Amino acid sequence: MERPTKEQAQAAVKLLLEYIGEDTSREGLRDTPTRVVKSYDELFEGYAHDVAKVLNKKFHDISEYNDVVLLKSVSFTSLCEHHMLPFSGTVDIAYIPDGVVVGVSKMARLVDVFSKRLQIQERMTANIACALQKHLNPKGVAVRISATHSCMTTRGTLKEGSVLESSHFTGLYLDNHEKRQEFCNMIRKA
Ligand SMILES: [Zn+2]
């Protein structure tokens, strides 16, 4: 399928504005189609990024370090693929290295790569865990995402304050109950 042009995307936004009964010639809306498409470029920039490139710089010189590495509370905003409405929250990422680590900023970057796409939270959780497992080959990865979905809080069932929790485990975390418990303890909010 050929990708529509920017102008076609802007025309589509204008059509949506007309659909809700707006006057697209009024001052406040005149540049809205341009602004919406521009903000989409930013919100969905994850499609342009390659995980292999994000995780290509690894550090092997970690000496005897073999315990868990945990990056806590990485904030994100994504858009649900069912309603194209934002959901946002935090991601906790842990892995047990097997002689290799990545820079902490790359772990955070990984969250951007997958959140800046149309998503569902469950898949995003697995995407992050599997990408780390694949490119770093650690002994295990644990990812937990906690988020509020505006498609739940601003429309439909209007369940304000509801939080969706999801987690995904690989390697050691799959069958080592102690390690999993340790992860849960480490990410518990004070
Ligand atoms: Zn939704």
JSON list of C-alpha atoms in Angstrom, two decimals, residues 27-157:
[
{"chain": "A", "resi": 27, "resn": "GLU", "atom": "CA", "xyz": [-9.21, 30.91, 13.12]},
{"chain": "A", "resi": 28, "resn": "GLY", "atom": "CA", "xyz": [-8.45, 28.34, 15.81]},
{"chain": "A", "resi": 29, "resn": "LEU", "atom": "CA", "xyz": [-8.86, 25.42, 13.41]},
{"chain": "A", "resi": 30, "resn": "ARG", "atom": "CA", "xyz": [-7.25, 26.82, 10.29]},
{"chain": "A", "resi": 31, "resn": "ASP", "atom": "CA", "xyz": [-3.87, 25.25, 11.01]},
{"chain": "A", "resi": 32, "resn": "THR", "atom": "CA", "xyz": [-5.11, 22.30, 13.04]},
{"chain": "A", "resi": 33, "resn": "PRO", "atom": "CA", "xyz": [-4.74, 19.70, 10.25]},
{"chain": "A", "resi": 34, "resn": "THR", "atom": "CA", "xyz": [-1.10, 20.75, 9.81]},
{"chain": "A", "resi": 35, "resn": "ARG", "atom": "CA", "xyz": [-0.49, 20.63, 13.57]},
{"chain": "A", "resi": 36, "resn": "VAL", "atom": "CA", "xyz": [-2.17, 17.24, 13.99]},
{"chain": "A", "resi": 37, "resn": "VAL", "atom": "CA", "xyz": [-0.12, 15.63, 11.23]},
{"chain": "A", "resi": 38, "resn": "LYS", "atom": "CA", "xyz": [3.05, 17.17, 12.68]},
{"chain": "A", "resi": 39, "resn": "SER", "atom": "CA", "xyz": [2.24, 15.79, 16.11]},
{"chain": "A", "resi": 40, "resn": "TYR", "atom": "CA", "xyz": [1.54, 12.37, 14.56]},
{"chain": "A", "resi": 41, "resn": "ASP", "atom": "CA", "xyz": [5.04, 12.41, 13.08]},
{"chain": "A", "resi": 42, "resn": "GLU", "atom": "CA", "xyz": [6.33, 12.73, 16.63]},
{"chain": "A", "resi": 43, "resn": "LEU", "atom": "CA", "xyz": [3.88, 10.41, 18.38]},
{"chain": "A", "resi": 44, "resn": "PHE", "atom": "CA", "xyz": [4.53, 7.62, 15.87]},
{"chain": "A", "resi": 45, "resn": "GLU", "atom": "CA", "xyz": [8.25, 8.06, 15.28]},
{"chain": "A", "resi": 46, "resn": "GLY", "atom": "CA", "xyz": [8.85, 4.57, 16.71]},
{"chain": "A", "resi": 47, "resn": "TYR", "atom": "CA", "xyz": [8.11, 3.00, 13.32]},
{"chain": "A", "resi": 48, "resn": "ALA", "atom": "CA", "xyz": [11.23, 4.63, 11.91]},
{"chain": "A", "resi": 49, "resn": "HIS", "atom": "CA", "xyz": [13.52, 3.14, 14.54]},
{"chain": "A", "resi": 50, "resn": "ASP", "atom": "CA", "xyz": [15.30, -0.16, 14.42]},
{"chain": "A", "resi": 51, "resn": "VAL", "atom": "CA", "xyz": [15.72, -2.03, 17.70]},
{"chain": "A", "resi": 52, "resn": "ALA", "atom": "CA", "xyz": [18.94, -3.66, 16.51]},
{"chain": "A", "resi": 53, "resn": "LYS", "atom": "CA", "xyz": [20.46, -0.21, 16.04]},
{"chain": "A", "resi": 54, "resn": "VAL", "atom": "CA", "xyz": [19.25, 1.04, 19.41]},
{"chain": "A", "resi": 55, "resn": "LEU", "atom": "CA", "xyz": [20.82, -1.94, 21.16]},
{"chain": "A", "resi": 56, "resn": "ASN", "atom": "CA", "xyz": [23.96, -2.28, 19.06]},
{"chain": "A", "resi": 57, "resn": "LYS", "atom": "CA", "xyz": [26.34, -0.72, 21.57]},
{"chain": "A", "resi": 58, "resn": "LYS", "atom": "CA", "xyz": [27.01, -3.29, 24.27]},
{"chain": "A", "resi": 59, "resn": "PHE", "atom": "CA", "xyz": [29.51, -3.37, 27.08]},
{"chain": "A", "resi": 60, "resn": "HIS", "atom": "CA", "xyz": [31.35, -6.60, 27.75]},
{"chain": "A", "resi": 61, "resn": "ASP", "atom": "CA", "xyz": [33.69, -5.27, 30.39]},
{"chain": "A", "resi": 62, "resn": "ILE", "atom": "CA", "xyz": [31.41, -5.84, 33.37]},
{"chain": "A", "resi": 63, "resn": "SER", "atom": "CA", "xyz": [33.86, -7.93, 35.37]},
{"chain": "A", "resi": 64, "resn": "GLU", "atom": "CA", "xyz": [32.12, -10.27, 37.80]},
{"chain": "A", "resi": 65, "resn": "TYR", "atom": "CA", "xyz": [28.82, -8.46, 37.73]},
{"chain": "A", "resi": 66, "resn": "ASN", "atom": "CA", "xyz": [26.04, -11.00, 37.34]},
{"chain": "A", "resi": 67, "resn": "ASP", "atom": "CA", "xyz": [23.17, -9.68, 39.39]},
{"chain": "A", "resi": 68, "resn": "VAL", "atom": "CA", "xyz": [19.98, -8.03, 38.23]},
{"chain": "A", "resi": 69, "resn": "VAL", "atom": "CA", "xyz": [20.03, -4.67, 36.40]},
{"chain": "A", "resi": 70, "resn": "LEU", "atom": "CA", "xyz": [16.80, -2.77, 36.95]},
{"chain": "A", "resi": 71, "resn": "LEU", "atom": "CA", "xyz": [15.58, 0.45, 35.36]},
{"chain": "A", "resi": 72, "resn": "LYS", "atom": "CA", "xyz": [12.54, 1.65, 37.22]},
{"chain": "A", "resi": 73, "resn": "SER", "atom": "CA", "xyz": [9.65, 3.97, 36.38]},
{"chain": "A", "resi": 74, "resn": "VAL", "atom": "CA", "xyz": [10.44, 4.95, 32.79]},
{"chain": "A", "resi": 75, "resn": "SER", "atom": "CA", "xyz": [7.51, 7.13, 31.84]},
{"chain": "A", "resi": 76, "resn": "PHE", "atom": "CA", "xyz": [5.86, 6.81, 28.43]},
{"chain": "A", "resi": 77, "resn": "THR", "atom": "CA", "xyz": [2.80, 7.76, 26.42]},
{"chain": "A", "resi": 78, "resn": "SER", "atom": "CA", "xyz": [1.51, 5.59, 23.63]},
{"chain": "A", "resi": 79, "resn": "LEU", "atom": "CA", "xyz": [-1.73, 5.38, 21.64]},
{"chain": "A", "resi": 80, "resn": "CYS", "atom": "CA", "xyz": [-4.03, 2.39, 21.79]},
{"chain": "A", "resi": 81, "resn": "GLU", "atom": "CA", "xyz": [-4.61, 0.80, 18.42]},
{"chain": "A", "resi": 82, "resn": "HIS", "atom": "CA", "xyz": [-8.31, 0.28, 19.13]},
{"chain": "A", "resi": 83, "resn": "HIS", "atom": "CA", "xyz": [-9.29, 3.92, 19.63]},
{"chain": "A", "resi": 84, "resn": "MET", "atom": "CA", "xyz": [-6.14, 5.89, 18.81]},
{"chain": "A", "resi": 85, "resn": "LEU", "atom": "CA", "xyz": [-6.41, 7.45, 22.26]},
{"chain": "A", "resi": 86, "resn": "PRO", "atom": "CA", "xyz": [-3.41, 7.86, 24.54]},
{"chain": "A", "resi": 87, "resn": "PHE", "atom": "CA", "xyz": [-2.47, 5.53, 27.33]},
{"chain": "A", "resi": 88, "resn": "SER", "atom": "CA", "xyz": [0.39, 6.42, 29.61]},
{"chain": "A", "resi": 89, "resn": "GLY", "atom": "CA", "xyz": [2.24, 5.16, 32.60]},
{"chain": "A", "resi": 90, "resn": "THR", "atom": "CA", "xyz": [5.57, 3.68, 33.58]},
{"chain": "A", "resi": 91, "resn": "VAL", "atom": "CA", "xyz": [7.72, 0.75, 32.57]},
{"chain": "A", "resi": 92, "resn": "ASP", "atom": "CA", "xyz": [10.05, -1.22, 34.84]},
{"chain": "A", "resi": 93, "resn": "ILE", "atom": "CA", "xyz": [12.71, -3.25, 33.05]},
{"chain": "A", "resi": 94, "resn": "ALA", "atom": "CA", "xyz": [15.01, -5.79, 34.68]},
{"chain": "A", "resi": 95, "resn": "TYR", "atom": "CA", "xyz": [17.48, -8.25, 33.23]},
{"chain": "A", "resi": 96, "resn": "ILE", "atom": "CA", "xyz": [20.13, -10.58, 34.54]},
{"chain": "A", "resi": 97, "resn": "PRO", "atom": "CA", "xyz": [23.17, -10.09, 32.29]},
{"chain": "A", "resi": 98, "resn": "ASP", "atom": "CA", "xyz": [25.21, -12.93, 30.92]},
{"chain": "A", "resi": 99, "resn": "GLY", "atom": "CA", "xyz": [28.49, -11.06, 30.49]},
{"chain": "A", "resi": 100, "resn": "VAL", "atom": "CA", "xyz": [26.97, -8.18, 28.50]},
{"chain": "A", "resi": 101, "resn": "VAL", "atom": "CA", "xyz": [25.10, -5.00, 29.44]},
{"chain": "A", "resi": 102, "resn": "VAL", "atom": "CA", "xyz": [23.67, -2.05, 27.50]},
{"chain": "A", "resi": 103, "resn": "GLY", "atom": "CA", "xyz": [23.79, 1.63, 28.41]},
{"chain": "A", "resi": 104, "resn": "VAL", "atom": "CA", "xyz": [20.92, 2.70, 30.61]},
{"chain": "A", "resi": 105, "resn": "SER", "atom": "CA", "xyz": [19.78, 5.33, 28.06]},
{"chain": "A", "resi": 106, "resn": "LYS", "atom": "CA", "xyz": [19.35, 2.54, 25.50]},
{"chain": "A", "resi": 107, "resn": "MET", "atom": "CA", "xyz": [16.95, 0.75, 27.80]},
{"chain": "A", "resi": 108, "resn": "ALA", "atom": "CA", "xyz": [14.89, 3.93, 28.02]},
{"chain": "A", "resi": 109, "resn": "ARG", "atom": "CA", "xyz": [15.18, 4.39, 24.24]},
{"chain": "A", "resi": 110, "resn": "LEU", "atom": "CA", "xyz": [13.74, 0.92, 23.78]},
{"chain": "A", "resi": 111, "resn": "VAL", "atom": "CA", "xyz": [10.59, 2.11, 25.54]},
{"chain": "A", "resi": 112, "resn": "ASP", "atom": "CA", "xyz": [10.31, 4.98, 23.02]},
{"chain": "A", "resi": 113, "resn": "VAL", "atom": "CA", "xyz": [10.75, 2.67, 20.04]},
{"chain": "A", "resi": 114, "resn": "PHE", "atom": "CA", "xyz": [7.77, 0.56, 21.05]},
{"chain": "A", "resi": 115, "resn": "SER", "atom": "CA", "xyz": [5.57, 3.17, 22.72]},
{"chain": "A", "resi": 116, "resn": "LYS", "atom": "CA", "xyz": [5.69, 5.57, 19.78]},
{"chain": "A", "resi": 117, "resn": "ARG", "atom": "CA", "xyz": [3.54, 3.32, 17.66]},
{"chain": "A", "resi": 118, "resn": "LEU", "atom": "CA", "xyz": [-0.08, 2.24, 17.75]},
{"chain": "A", "resi": 119, "resn": "GLN", "atom": "CA", "xyz": [-0.02, -0.32, 20.51]},
{"chain": "A", "resi": 120, "resn": "ILE", "atom": "CA", "xyz": [-1.79, -2.42, 23.02]},
{"chain": "A", "resi": 121, "resn": "GLN", "atom": "CA", "xyz": [-0.15, -2.51, 26.42]},
{"chain": "A", "resi": 122, "resn": "GLU", "atom": "CA", "xyz": [0.20, -6.30, 26.52]},
{"chain": "A", "resi": 123, "resn": "ARG", "atom": "CA", "xyz": [2.10, -6.40, 23.23]},
{"chain": "A", "resi": 124, "resn": "MET", "atom": "CA", "xyz": [4.30, -3.46, 24.18]},
{"chain": "A", "resi": 125, "resn": "THR", "atom": "CA", "xyz": [5.27, -5.33, 27.37]},
{"chain": "A", "resi": 126, "resn": "ALA", "atom": "CA", "xyz": [6.26, -8.41, 25.39]},
{"chain": "A", "resi": 127, "resn": "ASN", "atom": "CA", "xyz": [7.97, -6.34, 22.65]},
{"chain": "A", "resi": 128, "resn": "ILE", "atom": "CA", "xyz": [10.35, -4.74, 25.16]},
{"chain": "A", "resi": 129, "resn": "ALA", "atom": "CA", "xyz": [11.14, -8.00, 26.96]},
{"chain": "A", "resi": 130, "resn": "CYS", "atom": "CA", "xyz": [11.69, -9.98, 23.76]},
{"chain": "A", "resi": 131, "resn": "ALA", "atom": "CA", "xyz": [13.87, -7.28, 22.18]},
{"chain": "A", "resi": 132, "resn": "LEU", "atom": "CA", "xyz": [16.20, -7.26, 25.18]},
{"chain": "A", "resi": 133, "resn": "GLN", "atom": "CA", "xyz": [16.26, -11.06, 25.28]},
{"chain": "A", "resi": 134, "resn": "LYS", "atom": "CA", "xyz": [17.02, -11.28, 21.56]},
{"chain": "A", "resi": 135, "resn": "HIS", "atom": "CA", "xyz": [19.71, -8.63, 21.31]},
{"chain": "A", "resi": 136, "resn": "LEU", "atom": "CA", "xyz": [21.46, -9.00, 24.67]},
{"chain": "A", "resi": 137, "resn": "ASN", "atom": "CA", "xyz": [20.90, -12.67, 25.33]},
{"chain": "A", "resi": 138, "resn": "PRO", "atom": "CA", "xyz": [20.76, -12.22, 29.12]},
{"chain": "A", "resi": 139, "resn": "LYS", "atom": "CA", "xyz": [19.83, -14.96, 31.58]},
{"chain": "A", "resi": 140, "resn": "GLY", "atom": "CA", "xyz": [16.38, -13.47, 31.91]},
{"chain": "A", "resi": 141, "resn": "VAL", "atom": "CA", "xyz": [14.25, -10.38, 31.39]},
{"chain": "A", "resi": 142, "resn": "ALA", "atom": "CA", "xyz": [11.31, -9.06, 33.41]},
{"chain": "A", "resi": 143, "resn": "VAL", "atom": "CA", "xyz": [9.15, -6.16, 32.23]},
{"chain": "A", "resi": 144, "resn": "ARG", "atom": "CA", "xyz": [6.20, -4.62, 34.01]},
{"chain": "A", "resi": 145, "resn": "ILE", "atom": "CA", "xyz": [4.00, -1.85, 32.64]},
{"chain": "A", "resi": 146, "resn": "SER", "atom": "CA", "xyz": [1.47, 0.04, 34.66]},
{"chain": "A", "resi": 147, "resn": "ALA", "atom": "CA", "xyz": [-0.73, 2.47, 32.71]},
{"chain": "A", "resi": 148, "resn": "THR", "atom": "CA", "xyz": [-4.00, 4.35, 32.54]},
{"chain": "A", "resi": 149, "resn": "HIS", "atom": "CA", "xyz": [-5.92, 4.25, 29.28]},
{"chain": "A", "resi": 150, "resn": "SER", "atom": "CA", "xyz": [-7.81, 7.32, 28.25]},
{"chain": "A", "resi": 151, "resn": "CYS", "atom": "CA", "xyz": [-10.12, 5.16, 26.14]},
{"chain": "A", "resi": 152, "resn": "MET", "atom": "CA", "xyz": [-11.28, 3.81, 29.53]},
{"chain": "A", "resi": 153, "resn": "THR", "atom": "CA", "xyz": [-11.14, 7.01, 31.56]},
{"chain": "A", "resi": 154, "resn": "THR", "atom": "CA", "xyz": [-12.56, 9.57, 29.12]},
{"chain": "A", "resi": 155, "resn": "ARG", "atom": "CA", "xyz": [-15.16, 7.58, 27.18]},
{"chain": "A", "resi": 156, "resn": "GLY", "atom": "CA", "xyz": [-16.97, 4.23, 27.16]},
{"chain": "A", "resi": 157, "resn": "THR", "atom": "CA", "xyz": [-17.14, 2.83, 30.67]}
]
